[in-house]
């Protein structure tokens, strides 16, 4: 929790946000024995992309694949391709610096235990809680898949062949012999059968590995890997069409101004679930402003927004989230925090709305 030494000189102000910001924008959020300066939150969106990378390397005998293995149309040129697997949106709270308020403790009140997040968002009063942390879902780490080296399964006769064509021919013969041996084992007709099922599985697995490694000399090797990319988007007003990122099947995720990639757009819609408040009457100068202060705590009345991500052809994903920036701000009266009872206030960590409000009689 951040602390600051500057004396808080302003109460919570019952005025428009612009006037309140003018008065307290010089202060940083924090808590002292005299009072607190805090922010209310707004909703940001964490956008997570899963991208599959496919890398193909042609085999040494690719041009003989049809002749010896009857496999047609085997690529002879290496390539790398990218594919967008999924797009996910997750909301989380960030400090709304346009909603910065101050409260000065009064000896006649019980509002003296203010809890803020690390970035100064008001979380609770007279309630012991731990700051909420955004839990970003990340895929479990995994070992990178590597290609099997086929040369270690080549016989001496193959390695000593005088030409690539002869090596391909001998390798194909070896592949057919391996497949025949595997078939005989599976049917139980091999000359030397294993003693138990475990040994049989190990032998079949080893023959399959040899087959795969030697066949890759003709068909090539294809490796696939999945990567995760996460970034943040914050909208303070509706957005009709904004380029969120660009994606290329040849280069993967590219810069938003790189025309080699296909643009993916984001649309932010204010669902207008909260009525717009009537405009406040203008105050006549800061002196009158301080003379007509209202004691209390400001909280959000959040609205809702719809976030849609799409390319030029279709919608990819759409979600609705509560959003403090598309709602209103209301004042909880300071009368709730008098010494006749102890008020416990907890705000929703995402929206800044009242999550819990309880009062209890102090013990005598």
mmCIF file of C-alpha atoms in Angstrom:
data_model
loop_
_atom_site.group_PDB
_atom_site.id
_atom_site.type_symbol
_atom_site.label_atom_id
_atom_site.label_comp_id
_atom_site.label_asym_id
_atom_site.label_seq_id
_atom_site.Cartn_x
_atom_site.Cartn_y
_atom_site.Cartn_z
ATOM 1 C CA UNK A 1 0.000 0.000 0.000
ATOM 2 C CA UNK A 2 1.474 3.335 -0.996
ATOM 3 C CA UNK A 3 1.914 6.104 1.592
ATOM 4 C CA UNK A 4 2.609 9.801 1.219
ATOM 5 C CA UNK A 5 3.614 12.578 3.606
ATOM 6 C CA UNK A 6 1.703 15.505 2.117
ATOM 7 C CA UNK A 7 -1.152 16.611 4.376
ATOM 8 C CA UNK A 8 -4.558 15.899 2.800
ATOM 9 C CA UNK A 9 -6.359 19.261 2.665
ATOM 10 C CA UNK A 10 -9.558 18.316 0.821
ATOM 11 C CA UNK A 11 -12.655 16.412 1.847
ATOM 12 C CA UNK A 12 -14.633 14.309 -0.622
ATOM 13 C CA UNK A 13 -16.163 16.991 -2.822
ATOM 14 C CA UNK A 14 -19.834 16.978 -3.826
ATOM 15 C CA UNK A 15 -19.160 18.547 -7.221
ATOM 16 C CA UNK A 16 -18.503 17.502 -10.780
ATOM 17 C CA UNK A 17 -15.430 15.360 -11.515
ATOM 18 C CA UNK A 18 -13.711 18.179 -13.388
ATOM 19 C CA UNK A 19 -13.850 20.550 -10.393
ATOM 20 C CA UNK A 20 -12.750 17.834 -7.978
ATOM 21 C CA UNK A 21 -9.864 16.914 -10.230
ATOM 22 C CA UNK A 22 -8.768 20.543 -10.402
ATOM 23 C CA UNK A 23 -8.531 20.666 -6.627
ATOM 24 C CA UNK A 24 -6.753 17.334 -5.915
ATOM 25 C CA UNK A 25 -4.864 16.435 -9.095
ATOM 26 C CA UNK A 26 -1.617 17.579 -7.452
ATOM 27 C CA UNK A 27 -1.782 14.707 -4.925
ATOM 28 C CA UNK A 28 -0.781 11.095 -5.352
ATOM 29 C CA UNK A 29 -2.974 8.255 -4.075
ATOM 30 C CA UNK A 30 -2.124 6.949 -0.635
ATOM 31 C CA UNK A 31 -3.115 6.815 3.032
ATOM 32 C CA UNK A 32 -1.923 8.727 6.097
ATOM 33 C CA UNK A 33 -3.256 9.190 9.607
ATOM 34 C CA UNK A 34 -5.058 12.362 8.412
ATOM 35 C CA UNK A 35 -6.836 10.981 5.357
ATOM 36 C CA UNK A 36 -6.536 9.355 1.965
ATOM 37 C CA UNK A 37 -6.434 10.094 -1.749
ATOM 38 C CA UNK A 38 -7.805 7.347 -3.980
ATOM 39 C CA UNK A 39 -8.841 6.457 -7.509
ATOM 40 C CA UNK A 40 -11.905 4.605 -8.693
ATOM 41 C CA UNK A 41 -11.307 1.866 -11.289
ATOM 42 C CA UNK A 42 -12.177 1.506 -14.926
ATOM 43 C CA UNK A 43 -12.250 -1.694 -16.965
ATOM 44 C CA UNK A 44 -9.377 -2.628 -19.234
ATOM 45 C CA UNK A 45 -9.334 -5.683 -21.494
ATOM 46 C CA UNK A 46 -6.550 -8.252 -21.557
ATOM 47 C CA UNK A 47 -6.499 -9.801 -25.041
ATOM 48 C CA UNK A 48 -4.797 -13.179 -25.442
ATOM 49 C CA UNK A 49 -3.922 -14.681 -28.822
ATOM 50 C CA UNK A 50 -2.899 -18.275 -29.386
ATOM 51 C CA UNK A 51 -0.877 -18.704 -32.567
ATOM 52 C CA UNK A 52 0.267 -21.967 -34.127
ATOM 53 C CA UNK A 53 3.577 -21.972 -36.021
ATOM 54 C CA UNK A 54 4.128 -24.758 -38.556
ATOM 55 C CA UNK A 55 7.625 -25.319 -39.945
ATOM 56 C CA UNK A 56 8.275 -27.733 -42.811
ATOM 57 C CA UNK A 57 11.728 -28.996 -43.816
ATOM 58 C CA UNK A 58 11.945 -31.152 -46.968
ATOM 59 C CA UNK A 59 13.608 -34.568 -46.744
ATOM 60 C CA UNK A 60 16.866 -35.515 -48.440
ATOM 61 C CA UNK A 61 15.065 -37.997 -50.693
ATOM 62 C CA UNK A 62 11.935 -35.927 -51.350
ATOM 63 C CA UNK A 63 12.200 -36.230 -55.145
ATOM 64 C CA UNK A 64 12.197 -40.056 -54.848
ATOM 65 C CA UNK A 65 9.126 -40.276 -52.609
ATOM 66 C CA UNK A 66 6.739 -41.230 -55.414
ATOM 67 C CA UNK A 67 9.177 -43.637 -57.068
ATOM 68 C CA UNK A 68 9.986 -45.723 -53.992
ATOM 69 C CA UNK A 69 7.146 -45.085 -51.495
ATOM 70 C CA UNK A 70 4.274 -44.135 -53.839
ATOM 71 C CA UNK A 71 3.790 -40.822 -52.021
ATOM 72 C CA UNK A 72 2.797 -38.008 -54.374
ATOM 73 C CA UNK A 73 3.042 -34.204 -54.204
ATOM 74 C CA UNK A 74 5.699 -34.004 -51.500
ATOM 75 C CA UNK A 75 6.912 -30.367 -51.143
ATOM 76 C CA UNK A 76 10.559 -29.844 -52.011
ATOM 77 C CA UNK A 77 10.859 -26.296 -50.572
ATOM 78 C CA UNK A 78 10.954 -25.379 -46.882
ATOM 79 C CA UNK A 79 8.266 -23.076 -45.522
ATOM 80 C CA UNK A 80 6.866 -21.583 -42.338
ATOM 81 C CA UNK A 81 3.168 -20.915 -41.798
ATOM 82 C CA UNK A 82 1.218 -19.279 -38.967
ATOM 83 C CA UNK A 83 -2.374 -19.872 -37.923
ATOM 84 C CA UNK A 84 -4.480 -17.906 -35.428
ATOM 85 C CA UNK A 85 -6.024 -20.542 -33.160
ATOM 86 C CA UNK A 86 -8.002 -18.488 -30.652
ATOM 87 C CA UNK A 87 -8.685 -14.986 -29.348
ATOM 88 C CA UNK A 88 -9.774 -14.430 -25.732
ATOM 89 C CA UNK A 89 -10.825 -11.297 -23.814
ATOM 90 C CA UNK A 90 -10.540 -10.929 -20.022
ATOM 91 C CA UNK A 91 -11.493 -7.801 -18.038
ATOM 92 C CA UNK A 92 -9.343 -6.318 -15.292
ATOM 93 C CA UNK A 93 -9.273 -3.065 -13.346
ATOM 94 C CA UNK A 94 -6.905 -0.142 -13.840
ATOM 95 C CA UNK A 95 -6.906 3.173 -12.012
ATOM 96 C CA UNK A 96 -9.106 5.851 -13.595
ATOM 97 C CA UNK A 97 -7.013 8.962 -12.970
ATOM 98 C CA UNK A 98 -9.937 11.169 -14.004
ATOM 99 C CA UNK A 99 -11.762 9.903 -10.883
ATOM 100 C CA UNK A 100 -9.347 10.950 -8.165
ATOM 101 C CA UNK A 101 -10.912 11.850 -4.810
ATOM 102 C CA UNK A 102 -9.732 12.709 -1.324
ATOM 103 C CA UNK A 103 -11.198 12.089 2.103
ATOM 104 C CA UNK A 104 -10.067 13.658 5.374
ATOM 105 C CA UNK A 105 -10.724 11.737 8.539
ATOM 106 C CA UNK A 106 -13.139 13.383 10.968
ATOM 107 C CA UNK A 107 -13.011 12.695 14.713
ATOM 108 C CA UNK A 108 -16.785 12.271 14.620
ATOM 109 C CA UNK A 109 -16.625 9.390 12.142
ATOM 110 C CA UNK A 110 -15.334 5.808 12.095
ATOM 111 C CA UNK A 111 -13.974 5.933 8.541
ATOM 112 C CA UNK A 112 -10.319 5.455 9.461
ATOM 113 C CA UNK A 113 -9.220 2.154 7.889
ATOM 114 C CA UNK A 114 -8.925 2.742 4.155
ATOM 115 C CA UNK A 115 -7.580 -0.036 1.910
ATOM 116 C CA UNK A 116 -6.098 0.758 -1.490
ATOM 117 C CA UNK A 117 -4.647 -1.415 -4.221
ATOM 118 C CA UNK A 118 -1.022 -1.002 -5.255
ATOM 119 C CA UNK A 119 -2.057 1.480 -7.948
ATOM 120 C CA UNK A 120 -4.274 3.519 -5.606
ATOM 121 C CA UNK A 121 -7.741 2.083 -6.317
ATOM 122 C CA UNK A 122 -10.118 2.191 -3.354
ATOM 123 C CA UNK A 123 -10.914 -1.377 -2.255
ATOM 124 C CA UNK A 124 -12.498 -1.131 1.189
ATOM 125 C CA UNK A 125 -13.068 0.833 4.381
ATOM 126 C CA UNK A 126 -12.972 -0.869 7.787
ATOM 127 C CA UNK A 127 -12.613 -4.204 6.018
ATOM 128 C CA UNK A 128 -9.423 -6.277 6.039
ATOM 129 C CA UNK A 129 -8.906 -7.610 2.523
ATOM 130 C CA UNK A 130 -5.994 -8.329 0.258
ATOM 131 C CA UNK A 131 -5.666 -6.400 -3.016
ATOM 132 C CA UNK A 132 -7.053 -8.315 -5.966
ATOM 133 C CA UNK A 133 -4.523 -9.430 -8.566
ATOM 134 C CA UNK A 134 -5.439 -10.194 -12.170
ATOM 135 C CA UNK A 135 -4.915 -13.903 -12.776
ATOM 136 C CA UNK A 136 -3.868 -14.233 -16.401
ATOM 137 C CA UNK A 137 -4.325 -17.690 -17.787
ATOM 138 C CA UNK A 138 -1.127 -18.927 -19.360
ATOM 139 C CA UNK A 139 -0.607 -22.281 -21.028
ATOM 140 C CA UNK A 140 1.489 -24.779 -19.101
ATOM 141 C CA UNK A 141 5.126 -24.761 -20.233
ATOM 142 C CA UNK A 142 6.102 -27.683 -22.406
ATOM 143 C CA UNK A 143 9.299 -28.984 -23.891
ATOM 144 C CA UNK A 144 9.848 -28.035 -27.507
ATOM 145 C CA UNK A 145 9.294 -30.937 -29.887
ATOM 146 C CA UNK A 146 12.392 -31.881 -31.854
ATOM 147 C CA UNK A 147 12.689 -33.925 -35.010
ATOM 148 C CA UNK A 148 14.144 -37.436 -34.862
ATOM 149 C CA UNK A 149 17.542 -37.788 -36.508
ATOM 150 C CA UNK A 150 16.962 -40.407 -39.245
ATOM 151 C CA UNK A 151 20.677 -40.986 -39.917
ATOM 152 C CA UNK A 152 21.105 -42.978 -36.714
ATOM 153 C CA UNK A 153 18.675 -45.590 -38.122
ATOM 154 C CA UNK A 154 20.524 -45.964 -41.435
ATOM 155 C CA UNK A 155 22.419 -49.208 -41.943
ATOM 156 C CA UNK A 156 26.052 -49.306 -42.991
ATOM 157 C CA UNK A 157 24.985 -50.383 -46.470
ATOM 158 C CA UNK A 158 22.811 -47.258 -46.862
ATOM 159 C CA UNK A 159 25.489 -44.889 -45.603
ATOM 160 C CA UNK A 160 28.124 -46.338 -47.917
ATOM 161 C CA UNK A 161 25.963 -46.162 -51.071
ATOM 162 C CA UNK A 162 27.607 -44.275 -53.905
ATOM 163 C CA UNK A 163 24.692 -41.968 -54.819
ATOM 164 C CA UNK A 164 21.625 -40.279 -53.377
ATOM 165 C CA UNK A 165 19.427 -42.379 -55.657
ATOM 166 C CA UNK A 166 20.952 -45.623 -54.325
ATOM 167 C CA UNK A 167 20.652 -44.429 -50.724
ATOM 168 C CA UNK A 168 16.968 -43.642 -51.305
ATOM 169 C CA UNK A 169 16.397 -47.099 -52.794
ATOM 170 C CA UNK A 170 18.079 -48.918 -49.912
ATOM 171 C CA UNK A 171 16.275 -46.751 -47.358
ATOM 172 C CA UNK A 172 12.919 -47.588 -48.935
ATOM 173 C CA UNK A 173 13.771 -51.302 -48.733
ATOM 174 C CA UNK A 174 14.626 -50.841 -45.040
ATOM 175 C CA UNK A 175 11.286 -49.112 -44.430
ATOM 176 C CA UNK A 176 9.354 -51.990 -46.013
ATOM 177 C CA UNK A 177 11.275 -54.538 -43.913
ATOM 178 C CA UNK A 178 10.495 -52.587 -40.734
ATOM 179 C CA UNK A 179 6.811 -52.473 -41.618
ATOM 180 C CA UNK A 180 6.787 -56.189 -42.343
ATOM 181 C CA UNK A 181 8.428 -56.964 -38.985
ATOM 182 C CA UNK A 182 5.931 -54.759 -37.170
ATOM 183 C CA UNK A 183 3.029 -56.497 -38.906
ATOM 184 C CA UNK A 184 4.354 -59.939 -37.966
ATOM 185 C CA UNK A 185 4.736 -58.876 -34.331
ATOM 186 C CA UNK A 186 1.228 -57.457 -34.218
ATOM 187 C CA UNK A 187 -0.179 -60.728 -35.624
ATOM 188 C CA UNK A 188 1.920 -62.861 -33.249
ATOM 189 C CA UNK A 189 3.703 -64.545 -36.181
ATOM 190 C CA UNK A 190 7.223 -63.208 -35.646
ATOM 191 C CA UNK A 191 10.058 -65.722 -35.370
ATOM 192 C CA UNK A 192 11.079 -64.318 -32.000
ATOM 193 C CA UNK A 193 8.045 -63.160 -30.051
ATOM 194 C CA UNK A 194 8.441 -61.080 -26.848
ATOM 195 C CA UNK A 195 7.733 -62.744 -23.521
ATOM 196 C CA UNK A 196 5.052 -60.313 -22.290
ATOM 197 C CA UNK A 197 2.821 -57.445 -23.363
ATOM 198 C CA UNK A 198 5.138 -54.732 -22.038
ATOM 199 C CA UNK A 199 8.052 -55.969 -24.121
ATOM 200 C CA UNK A 200 5.771 -56.288 -27.156
ATOM 201 C CA UNK A 201 4.656 -52.648 -26.819
ATOM 202 C CA UNK A 202 8.263 -51.481 -26.516
ATOM 203 C CA UNK A 203 9.276 -53.394 -29.628
ATOM 204 C CA UNK A 204 6.318 -52.074 -31.631
ATOM 205 C CA UNK A 205 7.054 -48.519 -30.462
ATOM 206 C CA UNK A 206 10.716 -48.780 -31.479
ATOM 207 C CA UNK A 207 9.806 -50.107 -34.927
ATOM 208 C CA UNK A 208 7.281 -47.257 -35.361
ATOM 209 C CA UNK A 209 9.993 -44.725 -34.439
ATOM 210 C CA UNK A 210 12.403 -46.205 -36.982
ATOM 211 C CA UNK A 211 9.677 -46.173 -39.657
ATOM 212 C CA UNK A 212 8.808 -42.532 -38.925
ATOM 213 C CA UNK A 213 12.440 -41.392 -38.918
ATOM 214 C CA UNK A 214 13.383 -43.093 -42.210
ATOM 215 C CA UNK A 215 10.131 -42.089 -43.933
ATOM 216 C CA UNK A 216 10.814 -38.449 -43.041
ATOM 217 C CA UNK A 217 13.796 -38.604 -45.418
ATOM 218 C CA UNK A 218 11.196 -38.788 -48.196
ATOM 219 C CA UNK A 219 8.214 -36.851 -46.814
ATOM 220 C CA UNK A 220 10.111 -34.184 -44.886
ATOM 221 C CA UNK A 221 9.604 -33.022 -41.290
ATOM 222 C CA UNK A 222 6.703 -30.867 -40.063
ATOM 223 C CA UNK A 223 6.980 -29.293 -36.607
ATOM 224 C CA UNK A 224 4.186 -27.362 -34.865
ATOM 225 C CA UNK A 225 4.483 -25.047 -31.903
ATOM 226 C CA UNK A 226 1.899 -22.855 -30.162
ATOM 227 C CA UNK A 227 2.763 -19.457 -28.704
ATOM 228 C CA UNK A 228 0.680 -17.057 -26.585
ATOM 229 C CA UNK A 229 0.643 -13.264 -26.979
ATOM 230 C CA UNK A 230 -1.143 -10.976 -24.496
ATOM 231 C CA UNK A 231 -1.723 -7.231 -24.656
ATOM 232 C CA UNK A 232 -4.013 -4.644 -23.059
ATOM 233 C CA UNK A 233 -6.693 -2.415 -24.575
ATOM 234 C CA UNK A 234 -8.397 0.450 -22.687
ATOM 235 C CA UNK A 235 -11.353 2.425 -24.048
ATOM 236 C CA UNK A 236 -12.788 5.481 -22.275
ATOM 237 C CA UNK A 237 -15.471 5.989 -24.922
ATOM 238 C CA UNK A 238 -17.197 3.927 -27.634
ATOM 239 C CA UNK A 239 -14.955 2.779 -30.483
ATOM 240 C CA UNK A 240 -16.430 2.062 -33.910
ATOM 241 C CA UNK A 241 -13.466 0.431 -35.631
ATOM 242 C CA UNK A 242 -9.897 0.429 -34.377
ATOM 243 C CA UNK A 243 -7.089 -1.751 -35.714
ATOM 244 C CA UNK A 244 -6.219 -4.016 -32.788
ATOM 245 C CA UNK A 245 -3.498 -6.084 -34.465
ATOM 246 C CA UNK A 246 -2.462 -7.475 -37.838
ATOM 247 C CA UNK A 247 -1.801 -11.123 -38.592
ATOM 248 C CA UNK A 248 0.046 -12.732 -41.499
ATOM 249 C CA UNK A 249 0.084 -16.428 -42.382
ATOM 250 C CA UNK A 250 3.703 -15.933 -43.503
ATOM 251 C CA UNK A 251 5.051 -13.802 -40.622
ATOM 252 C CA UNK A 252 2.606 -14.308 -37.744
ATOM 253 C CA UNK A 253 1.741 -11.321 -35.536
ATOM 254 C CA UNK A 254 3.015 -8.109 -37.110
ATOM 255 C CA UNK A 255 2.850 -4.390 -36.248
ATOM 256 C CA UNK A 256 -0.528 -2.694 -36.592
ATOM 257 C CA UNK A 257 0.836 -0.524 -39.434
ATOM 258 C CA UNK A 258 2.438 -3.452 -41.311
ATOM 259 C CA UNK A 259 0.310 -3.959 -44.423
ATOM 260 C CA UNK A 260 1.633 -7.489 -44.938
ATOM 261 C CA UNK A 261 -0.805 -8.621 -42.248
ATOM 262 C CA UNK A 262 -4.584 -8.869 -42.295
ATOM 263 C CA UNK A 263 -6.134 -6.279 -39.925
ATOM 264 C CA UNK A 264 -8.231 -7.384 -36.959
ATOM 265 C CA UNK A 265 -10.490 -4.694 -35.519
ATOM 266 C CA UNK A 266 -11.985 -3.972 -32.106
ATOM 267 C CA UNK A 267 -15.378 -2.366 -31.535
ATOM 268 C CA UNK A 268 -16.368 -0.981 -28.113
ATOM 269 C CA UNK A 269 -20.062 -0.294 -27.527
ATOM 270 C CA UNK A 270 -21.588 1.515 -24.552
ATOM 271 C CA UNK A 271 -24.699 -0.528 -23.754
ATOM 272 C CA UNK A 272 -26.163 2.482 -21.882
ATOM 273 C CA UNK A 273 -27.408 0.456 -18.926
ATOM 274 C CA UNK A 274 -26.995 3.477 -16.613
ATOM 275 C CA UNK A 275 -28.961 6.682 -17.088
ATOM 276 C CA UNK A 276 -26.975 9.845 -17.699
ATOM 277 C CA UNK A 277 -27.149 12.091 -14.604
ATOM 278 C CA UNK A 278 -28.535 15.610 -14.800
ATOM 279 C CA UNK A 279 -25.803 18.267 -15.075
ATOM 280 C CA UNK A 280 -24.776 19.782 -11.747
ATOM 281 C CA UNK A 281 -25.315 23.473 -11.106
ATOM 282 C CA UNK A 282 -22.086 25.455 -11.526
ATOM 283 C CA UNK A 283 -20.265 26.575 -8.361
ATOM 284 C CA UNK A 284 -19.049 30.123 -7.939
ATOM 285 C CA UNK A 285 -15.347 29.841 -7.297
ATOM 286 C CA UNK A 286 -13.158 27.624 -5.140
ATOM 287 C CA UNK A 287 -13.990 29.481 -1.922
ATOM 288 C CA UNK A 288 -17.650 28.521 -2.206
ATOM 289 C CA UNK A 289 -16.557 25.031 -3.249
ATOM 290 C CA UNK A 290 -14.696 24.487 0.032
ATOM 291 C CA UNK A 291 -17.542 26.000 2.061
ATOM 292 C CA UNK A 292 -20.064 23.556 0.561
ATOM 293 C CA UNK A 293 -18.064 20.319 0.748
ATOM 294 C CA UNK A 294 -19.932 17.076 1.291
ATOM 295 C CA UNK A 295 -18.491 14.402 3.547
ATOM 296 C CA UNK A 296 -18.564 10.841 2.247
ATOM 297 C CA UNK A 297 -17.094 8.284 -0.125
ATOM 298 C CA UNK A 298 -17.450 8.264 -3.887
ATOM 299 C CA UNK A 299 -18.220 4.934 -5.598
ATOM 300 C CA UNK A 300 -18.907 3.851 -9.164
ATOM 301 C CA UNK A 301 -22.308 2.991 -10.570
ATOM 302 C CA UNK A 302 -20.871 0.954 -13.457
ATOM 303 C CA UNK A 303 -22.411 0.571 -16.871
ATOM 304 C CA UNK A 304 -21.766 -2.240 -19.308
ATOM 305 C CA UNK A 305 -19.792 -2.377 -22.512
ATOM 306 C CA UNK A 306 -19.618 -4.850 -25.365
ATOM 307 C CA UNK A 307 -16.197 -5.581 -26.861
ATOM 308 C CA UNK A 308 -16.129 -7.225 -30.295
ATOM 309 C CA UNK A 309 -13.068 -8.377 -32.221
ATOM 310 C CA UNK A 310 -13.501 -9.085 -35.929
ATOM 311 C CA UNK A 311 -11.657 -9.196 -39.212
ATOM 312 C CA UNK A 312 -13.000 -7.813 -42.480
ATOM 313 C CA UNK A 313 -15.185 -10.896 -43.047
ATOM 314 C CA UNK A 314 -16.589 -12.101 -39.731
ATOM 315 C CA UNK A 315 -16.842 -11.626 -35.982
ATOM 316 C CA UNK A 316 -14.175 -13.533 -34.053
ATOM 317 C CA UNK A 317 -15.267 -12.991 -30.435
ATOM 318 C CA UNK A 318 -17.666 -10.711 -28.535
ATOM 319 C CA UNK A 319 -18.024 -10.258 -24.772
ATOM 320 C CA UNK A 320 -19.906 -7.965 -22.407
ATOM 321 C CA UNK A 321 -18.178 -6.559 -19.326
ATOM 322 C CA UNK A 322 -19.141 -4.194 -16.496
ATOM 323 C CA UNK A 323 -17.309 -0.911 -16.945
ATOM 324 C CA UNK A 324 -16.980 1.996 -14.548
ATOM 325 C CA UNK A 325 -16.027 4.378 -17.382
ATOM 326 C CA UNK A 326 -19.486 3.903 -18.942
ATOM 327 C CA UNK A 327 -21.404 4.582 -15.737
ATOM 328 C CA UNK A 328 -21.786 7.284 -13.092
ATOM 329 C CA UNK A 329 -20.189 8.260 -9.803
ATOM 330 C CA UNK A 330 -22.303 8.477 -6.634
ATOM 331 C CA UNK A 331 -21.588 9.765 -3.140
ATOM 332 C CA UNK A 332 -22.098 7.563 -0.091
ATOM 333 C CA UNK A 333 -22.971 9.967 2.717
ATOM 334 C CA UNK A 334 -20.473 10.444 5.494
ATOM 335 C CA UNK A 335 -23.365 9.851 7.919
ATOM 336 C CA UNK A 336 -22.847 6.133 7.285
ATOM 337 C CA UNK A 337 -19.530 6.363 9.112
ATOM 338 C CA UNK A 338 -20.556 7.991 12.408
ATOM 339 C CA UNK A 339 -19.409 6.657 15.757
ATOM 340 C CA UNK A 340 -22.792 5.155 16.652
ATOM 341 C CA UNK A 341 -21.851 2.089 14.593
ATOM 342 C CA UNK A 342 -18.970 0.757 12.518
ATOM 343 C CA UNK A 343 -19.623 0.589 8.783
ATOM 344 C CA UNK A 344 -17.798 -2.024 6.705
ATOM 345 C CA UNK A 345 -17.554 -1.070 3.042
ATOM 346 C CA UNK A 346 -16.075 -3.241 0.315
ATOM 347 C CA UNK A 347 -16.016 -2.238 -3.339
ATOM 348 C CA UNK A 348 -15.986 -4.607 -6.279
ATOM 349 C CA UNK A 349 -12.320 -4.740 -7.379
ATOM 350 C CA UNK A 350 -13.229 -4.613 -11.087
ATOM 351 C CA UNK A 351 -15.996 -2.017 -11.142
ATOM 352 C CA UNK A 352 -15.618 0.123 -8.004
ATOM 353 C CA UNK A 353 -19.303 -0.483 -7.182
ATOM 354 C CA UNK A 354 -20.521 -1.313 -3.682
ATOM 355 C CA UNK A 355 -19.956 -5.041 -3.125
ATOM 356 C CA UNK A 356 -20.550 -5.149 0.628
ATOM 357 C CA UNK A 357 -22.020 -2.558 2.996
ATOM 358 C CA UNK A 358 -22.657 -3.603 6.598
ATOM 359 C CA UNK A 359 -22.957 -1.768 9.904
ATOM 360 C CA UNK A 360 -22.458 -3.099 13.408
ATOM 361 C CA UNK A 361 -22.892 -1.670 16.864
ATOM 362 C CA UNK A 362 -19.580 -1.044 18.612
ATOM 363 C CA UNK A 363 -18.920 -3.271 21.629
ATOM 364 C CA UNK A 364 -19.307 -1.548 24.974
#
